[in-house]
Amino acid sequence: MMGINGIYNPGFAQAAGTGKAMSGQDGNGKGASFGEILKARMDDRLNFSKHASRRLEERGIAVDSQLLDRLEHAVKEARRKGARDVAIIGSQGVFIVNVPNNVVVTTMTQEDMKDRVFTNIDSAVLM
């Protein structure tokens, strides 16, 4: 499913369909705008760029809710350590993530990683 500004977010439908009611009230009893509620929900979700979405499809990498949760946890830990661009390495492959924007910019399988050099990253997280 395409998300805001054409950025692919495979978790968007799941987040919207979690069964949790979204209150239109903030903690002070004031009404929150739709934009504020949406931003709060989207800030936590990891998005996939168009490029990364194409790579997932081309390389047959399936992103299920469990993998998405693990990726989001890895990004959260990288953010806590001050990372900006991180390579998250796991059994499914490598996911290059821009941490400040919460966006997966590209991905590759274990097979694609052979004889590759990663540039423009400042951190790595092993999953």
mmCIF file with all atom_site columns, C-alpha atoms in Angstrom:
data_model
loop_
_atom_site.group_PDB
_atom_site.id
_atom_site.type_symbol
_atom_site.label_atom_id
_atom_site.label_alt_id
_atom_site.label_comp_id
_atom_site.label_asym_id
_atom_site.label_entity_id
_atom_site.label_seq_id
_atom_site.pdbx_PDB_ins_code
_atom_site.Cartn_x
_atom_site.Cartn_y
_atom_site.Cartn_z
_atom_site.occupancy
_atom_site.B_iso_or_equiv
_atom_site.pdbx_formal_charge
_atom_site.auth_seq_id
_atom_site.auth_comp_id
_atom_site.auth_asym_id
_atom_site.auth_atom_id
_atom_site.pdbx_PDB_model_num
ATOM 1   C CA . MET A 1 1   ? 0.000  0.000   0.000  1.00 0.00 ? 1   MET A CA 1
ATOM 2   C CA . MET A 1 2   ? 1.312  3.426   -0.856 1.00 0.00 ? 2   MET A CA 1
ATOM 3   C CA . GLY A 1 3   ? 1.570  5.840   2.007  1.00 0.00 ? 3   GLY A CA 1
ATOM 4   C CA . ILE A 1 4   ? 1.921  9.587   2.204  1.00 0.00 ? 4   ILE A CA 1
ATOM 5   C CA . ASN A 1 5   ? 3.928  11.242  -0.593 1.00 0.00 ? 5   ASN A CA 1
ATOM 6   C CA . GLY A 1 6   ? 4.214  7.948   -2.472 1.00 0.00 ? 6   GLY A CA 1
ATOM 7   C CA . ILE A 1 7   ? 6.410  6.281   0.157  1.00 0.00 ? 7   ILE A CA 1
ATOM 8   C CA . TYR A 1 8   ? 5.655  2.588   0.475  1.00 0.00 ? 8   TYR A CA 1
ATOM 9   C CA . ASN A 1 9   ? 4.790  1.502   3.986  1.00 0.00 ? 9   ASN A CA 1
ATOM 10  C CA . PRO A 1 10  ? 3.925  -2.206  4.273  1.00 0.00 ? 10  PRO A CA 1
ATOM 11  C CA . GLY A 1 11  ? 2.914  -1.710  7.914  1.00 0.00 ? 11  GLY A CA 1
ATOM 12  C CA . PHE A 1 12  ? 0.488  1.137   7.214  1.00 0.00 ? 12  PHE A CA 1
ATOM 13  C CA . ALA A 1 13  ? -2.595 -1.049  6.794  1.00 0.00 ? 13  ALA A CA 1
ATOM 14  C CA . GLN A 1 14  ? -1.678 -3.042  9.872  1.00 0.00 ? 14  GLN A CA 1
ATOM 15  C CA . ALA A 1 15  ? -1.202 0.090   11.955 1.00 0.00 ? 15  ALA A CA 1
ATOM 16  C CA . ALA A 1 16  ? -4.501 1.478   10.773 1.00 0.00 ? 16  ALA A CA 1
ATOM 17  C CA . GLY A 1 17  ? -6.260 -1.815  11.403 1.00 0.00 ? 17  GLY A CA 1
ATOM 18  C CA . THR A 1 18  ? -4.881 -2.661  14.834 1.00 0.00 ? 18  THR A CA 1
ATOM 19  C CA . GLY A 1 19  ? -8.261 -2.317  16.464 1.00 0.00 ? 19  GLY A CA 1
ATOM 20  C CA . LYS A 1 20  ? -6.989 0.443   18.735 1.00 0.00 ? 20  LYS A CA 1
ATOM 21  C CA . ALA A 1 21  ? -9.329 3.393   18.841 1.00 0.00 ? 21  ALA A CA 1
ATOM 22  C CA . MET A 1 22  ? -7.669 6.670   17.986 1.00 0.00 ? 22  MET A CA 1
ATOM 23  C CA . SER A 1 23  ? -8.935 9.305   20.331 1.00 0.00 ? 23  SER A CA 1
ATOM 24  C CA . GLY A 1 24  ? -9.562 12.789  19.046 1.00 0.00 ? 24  GLY A CA 1
ATOM 25  C CA . GLN A 1 25  ? -8.601 14.091  22.480 1.00 0.00 ? 25  GLN A CA 1
ATOM 26  C CA . ASP A 1 26  ? -5.121 14.808  23.752 1.00 0.00 ? 26  ASP A CA 1
ATOM 27  C CA . GLY A 1 27  ? -4.053 14.328  27.370 1.00 0.00 ? 27  GLY A CA 1
ATOM 28  C CA . ASN A 1 28  ? -5.497 17.735  28.322 1.00 0.00 ? 28  ASN A CA 1
ATOM 29  C CA . GLY A 1 29  ? -8.969 16.986  27.002 1.00 0.00 ? 29  GLY A CA 1
ATOM 30  C CA . LYS A 1 30  ? -8.400 19.195  23.951 1.00 0.00 ? 30  LYS A CA 1
ATOM 31  C CA . GLY A 1 31  ? -9.271 17.911  20.507 1.00 0.00 ? 31  GLY A CA 1
ATOM 32  C CA . ALA A 1 32  ? -6.286 16.787  18.434 1.00 0.00 ? 32  ALA A CA 1
ATOM 33  C CA . SER A 1 33  ? -6.306 17.446  14.713 1.00 0.00 ? 33  SER A CA 1
ATOM 34  C CA . PHE A 1 34  ? -6.302 14.592  12.232 1.00 0.00 ? 34  PHE A CA 1
ATOM 35  C CA . GLY A 1 35  ? -2.806 15.632  11.120 1.00 0.00 ? 35  GLY A CA 1
ATOM 36  C CA . GLU A 1 36  ? -1.487 15.449  14.680 1.00 0.00 ? 36  GLU A CA 1
ATOM 37  C CA . ILE A 1 37  ? -2.976 12.004  15.202 1.00 0.00 ? 37  ILE A CA 1
ATOM 38  C CA . LEU A 1 38  ? -1.656 10.772  11.842 1.00 0.00 ? 38  LEU A CA 1
ATOM 39  C CA . LYS A 1 39  ? 1.819  12.169  12.501 1.00 0.00 ? 39  LYS A CA 1
ATOM 40  C CA . ALA A 1 40  ? 1.952  10.486  15.913 1.00 0.00 ? 40  ALA A CA 1
ATOM 41  C CA . ARG A 1 41  ? 1.012  7.139   14.346 1.00 0.00 ? 41  ARG A CA 1
ATOM 42  C CA . MET A 1 42  ? 3.370  7.493   11.362 1.00 0.00 ? 42  MET A CA 1
ATOM 43  C CA . ASP A 1 43  ? 6.397  8.619   13.414 1.00 0.00 ? 43  ASP A CA 1
ATOM 44  C CA . ASP A 1 44  ? 6.700  5.137   14.882 1.00 0.00 ? 44  ASP A CA 1
ATOM 45  C CA . ARG A 1 45  ? 6.383  3.256   11.596 1.00 0.00 ? 45  ARG A CA 1
ATOM 46  C CA . LEU A 1 46  ? 9.298  2.453   9.340  1.00 0.00 ? 46  LEU A CA 1
ATOM 47  C CA . ASN A 1 47  ? 8.683  3.518   5.741  1.00 0.00 ? 47  ASN A CA 1
ATOM 48  C CA . PHE A 1 48  ? 10.168 2.068   2.560  1.00 0.00 ? 48  PHE A CA 1
ATOM 49  C CA . SER A 1 49  ? 11.318 4.311   -0.277 1.00 0.00 ? 49  SER A CA 1
ATOM 50  C CA . LYS A 1 50  ? 10.176 3.515   -3.819 1.00 0.00 ? 50  LYS A CA 1
ATOM 51  C CA . HIS A 1 51  ? 13.687 2.230   -4.546 1.00 0.00 ? 51  HIS A CA 1
ATOM 52  C CA . ALA A 1 52  ? 13.658 -0.084  -1.510 1.00 0.00 ? 52  ALA A CA 1
ATOM 53  C CA . SER A 1 53  ? 10.157 -1.311  -2.404 1.00 0.00 ? 53  SER A CA 1
ATOM 54  C CA . ARG A 1 54  ? 11.361 -2.234  -5.902 1.00 0.00 ? 54  ARG A CA 1
ATOM 55  C CA . ARG A 1 55  ? 14.385 -4.040  -4.441 1.00 0.00 ? 55  ARG A CA 1
ATOM 56  C CA . LEU A 1 56  ? 12.164 -6.024  -2.067 1.00 0.00 ? 56  LEU A CA 1
ATOM 57  C CA . GLU A 1 57  ? 10.053 -7.162  -4.993 1.00 0.00 ? 57  GLU A CA 1
ATOM 58  C CA . GLU A 1 58  ? 12.978 -7.864  -7.351 1.00 0.00 ? 58  GLU A CA 1
ATOM 59  C CA . ARG A 1 59  ? 14.904 -9.807  -4.735 1.00 0.00 ? 59  ARG A CA 1
ATOM 60  C CA . GLY A 1 60  ? 11.952 -11.701 -3.303 1.00 0.00 ? 60  GLY A CA 1
ATOM 61  C CA . ILE A 1 61  ? 12.343 -10.373 0.235  1.00 0.00 ? 61  ILE A CA 1
ATOM 62  C CA . ALA A 1 62  ? 9.096  -10.740 2.180  1.00 0.00 ? 62  ALA A CA 1
ATOM 63  C CA . VAL A 1 63  ? 8.489  -8.185  4.916  1.00 0.00 ? 63  VAL A CA 1
ATOM 64  C CA . ASP A 1 64  ? 6.009  -9.550  7.425  1.00 0.00 ? 64  ASP A CA 1
ATOM 65  C CA . SER A 1 65  ? 4.922  -7.937  10.672 1.00 0.00 ? 65  SER A CA 1
ATOM 66  C CA . GLN A 1 66  ? 7.570  -9.838  12.678 1.00 0.00 ? 66  GLN A CA 1
ATOM 67  C CA . LEU A 1 67  ? 10.425 -8.639  10.439 1.00 0.00 ? 67  LEU A CA 1
ATOM 68  C CA . LEU A 1 68  ? 9.012  -5.113  10.423 1.00 0.00 ? 68  LEU A CA 1
ATOM 69  C CA . ASP A 1 69  ? 8.904  -5.114  14.238 1.00 0.00 ? 69  ASP A CA 1
ATOM 70  C CA . ARG A 1 70  ? 12.524 -6.318  14.397 1.00 0.00 ? 70  ARG A CA 1
ATOM 71  C CA . LEU A 1 71  ? 13.631 -3.649  11.912 1.00 0.00 ? 71  LEU A CA 1
ATOM 72  C CA . GLU A 1 72  ? 11.815 -0.925  13.843 1.00 0.00 ? 72  GLU A CA 1
ATOM 73  C CA . HIS A 1 73  ? 13.446 -2.104  17.072 1.00 0.00 ? 73  HIS A CA 1
ATOM 74  C CA . ALA A 1 74  ? 16.892 -2.045  15.404 1.00 0.00 ? 74  ALA A CA 1
ATOM 75  C CA . VAL A 1 75  ? 16.258 1.498   14.116 1.00 0.00 ? 75  VAL A CA 1
ATOM 76  C CA . LYS A 1 76  ? 15.124 2.605   17.566 1.00 0.00 ? 76  LYS A CA 1
ATOM 77  C CA . GLU A 1 77  ? 18.348 1.262   19.103 1.00 0.00 ? 77  GLU A CA 1
ATOM 78  C CA . ALA A 1 78  ? 20.458 2.881   16.366 1.00 0.00 ? 78  ALA A CA 1
ATOM 79  C CA . ARG A 1 79  ? 18.672 6.206   16.971 1.00 0.00 ? 79  ARG A CA 1
ATOM 80  C CA . ARG A 1 80  ? 19.331 5.899   20.697 1.00 0.00 ? 80  ARG A CA 1
ATOM 81  C CA . LYS A 1 81  ? 23.063 5.581   19.907 1.00 0.00 ? 81  LYS A CA 1
ATOM 82  C CA . GLY A 1 82  ? 23.008 8.612   17.594 1.00 0.00 ? 82  GLY A CA 1
ATOM 83  C CA . ALA A 1 83  ? 23.160 6.789   14.241 1.00 0.00 ? 83  ALA A CA 1
ATOM 84  C CA . ARG A 1 84  ? 22.083 8.598   11.088 1.00 0.00 ? 84  ARG A CA 1
ATOM 85  C CA . ASP A 1 85  ? 22.481 5.992   8.317  1.00 0.00 ? 85  ASP A CA 1
ATOM 86  C CA . VAL A 1 86  ? 22.557 2.375   9.444  1.00 0.00 ? 86  VAL A CA 1
ATOM 87  C CA . ALA A 1 87  ? 22.986 -1.030  7.815  1.00 0.00 ? 87  ALA A CA 1
ATOM 88  C CA . ILE A 1 88  ? 20.708 -3.506  9.570  1.00 0.00 ? 88  ILE A CA 1
ATOM 89  C CA . ILE A 1 89  ? 22.052 -6.979  8.875  1.00 0.00 ? 89  ILE A CA 1
ATOM 90  C CA . GLY A 1 90  ? 19.930 -10.083 9.409  1.00 0.00 ? 90  GLY A CA 1
ATOM 91  C CA . SER A 1 91  ? 19.173 -13.493 7.943  1.00 0.00 ? 91  SER A CA 1
ATOM 92  C CA . GLN A 1 92  ? 16.779 -11.919 5.397  1.00 0.00 ? 92  GLN A CA 1
ATOM 93  C CA . GLY A 1 93  ? 19.495 -9.584  4.132  1.00 0.00 ? 93  GLY A CA 1
ATOM 94  C CA . VAL A 1 94  ? 20.664 -6.031  4.672  1.00 0.00 ? 94  VAL A CA 1
ATOM 95  C CA . PHE A 1 95  ? 18.395 -3.026  5.070  1.00 0.00 ? 95  PHE A CA 1
ATOM 96  C CA . ILE A 1 96  ? 19.997 0.414   4.713  1.00 0.00 ? 96  ILE A CA 1
ATOM 97  C CA . VAL A 1 97  ? 17.960 2.878   6.780  1.00 0.00 ? 97  VAL A CA 1
ATOM 98  C CA . ASN A 1 98  ? 18.079 6.665   7.048  1.00 0.00 ? 98  ASN A CA 1
ATOM 99  C CA . VAL A 1 99  ? 17.383 6.949   10.777 1.00 0.00 ? 99  VAL A CA 1
ATOM 100 C CA . PRO A 1 100 ? 16.280 10.621  11.041 1.00 0.00 ? 100 PRO A CA 1
ATOM 101 C CA . ASN A 1 101 ? 13.640 10.092  8.328  1.00 0.00 ? 101 ASN A CA 1
ATOM 102 C CA . ASN A 1 102 ? 12.743 6.540   9.433  1.00 0.00 ? 102 ASN A CA 1
ATOM 103 C CA . VAL A 1 103 ? 13.056 5.319   5.830  1.00 0.00 ? 103 VAL A CA 1
ATOM 104 C CA . VAL A 1 104 ? 14.543 2.125   4.401  1.00 0.00 ? 104 VAL A CA 1
ATOM 105 C CA . VAL A 1 105 ? 16.447 3.420   1.368  1.00 0.00 ? 105 VAL A CA 1
ATOM 106 C CA . THR A 1 106 ? 17.552 0.074   -0.094 1.00 0.00 ? 106 THR A CA 1
ATOM 107 C CA . THR A 1 107 ? 17.822 -3.603  0.708  1.00 0.00 ? 107 THR A CA 1
ATOM 108 C CA . MET A 1 108 ? 19.616 -6.688  -0.541 1.00 0.00 ? 108 MET A CA 1
ATOM 109 C CA . THR A 1 109 ? 19.690 -10.426 0.142  1.00 0.00 ? 109 THR A CA 1
ATOM 110 C CA . GLN A 1 110 ? 22.567 -12.351 1.706  1.00 0.00 ? 110 GLN A CA 1
ATOM 111 C CA . GLU A 1 111 ? 23.546 -13.528 -1.792 1.00 0.00 ? 111 GLU A CA 1
ATOM 112 C CA . ASP A 1 112 ? 23.614 -9.935  -3.109 1.00 0.00 ? 112 ASP A CA 1
ATOM 113 C CA . MET A 1 113 ? 25.978 -8.912  -0.293 1.00 0.00 ? 113 MET A CA 1
ATOM 114 C CA . LYS A 1 114 ? 28.952 -10.916 -1.534 1.00 0.00 ? 114 LYS A CA 1
ATOM 115 C CA . ASP A 1 115 ? 31.853 -8.727  -2.635 1.00 0.00 ? 115 ASP A CA 1
ATOM 116 C CA . ARG A 1 116 ? 29.935 -5.532  -1.794 1.00 0.00 ? 116 ARG A CA 1
ATOM 117 C CA . VAL A 1 117 ? 31.218 -2.402  -0.126 1.00 0.00 ? 117 VAL A CA 1
ATOM 118 C CA . PHE A 1 118 ? 28.842 -0.322  1.976  1.00 0.00 ? 118 PHE A CA 1
ATOM 119 C CA . THR A 1 119 ? 29.455 3.421   1.865  1.00 0.00 ? 119 THR A CA 1
ATOM 120 C CA . ASN A 1 120 ? 27.711 6.386   3.455  1.00 0.00 ? 120 ASN A CA 1
ATOM 121 C CA . ILE A 1 121 ? 26.662 4.528   6.596  1.00 0.00 ? 121 ILE A CA 1
ATOM 122 C CA . ASP A 1 122 ? 27.804 5.385   10.087 1.00 0.00 ? 122 ASP A CA 1
ATOM 123 C CA . SER A 1 123 ? 26.521 2.343   11.972 1.00 0.00 ? 123 SER A CA 1
ATOM 124 C CA . ALA A 1 124 ? 25.567 -1.302  11.644 1.00 0.00 ? 124 ALA A CA 1
ATOM 125 C CA . VAL A 1 125 ? 23.083 -3.335  13.668 1.00 0.00 ? 125 VAL A CA 1
ATOM 126 C CA . LEU A 1 126 ? 23.096 -7.130  13.643 1.00 0.00 ? 126 LEU A CA 1
ATOM 127 C CA . MET A 1 127 ? 19.667 -8.723  13.966 1.00 0.00 ? 127 MET A CA 1
#
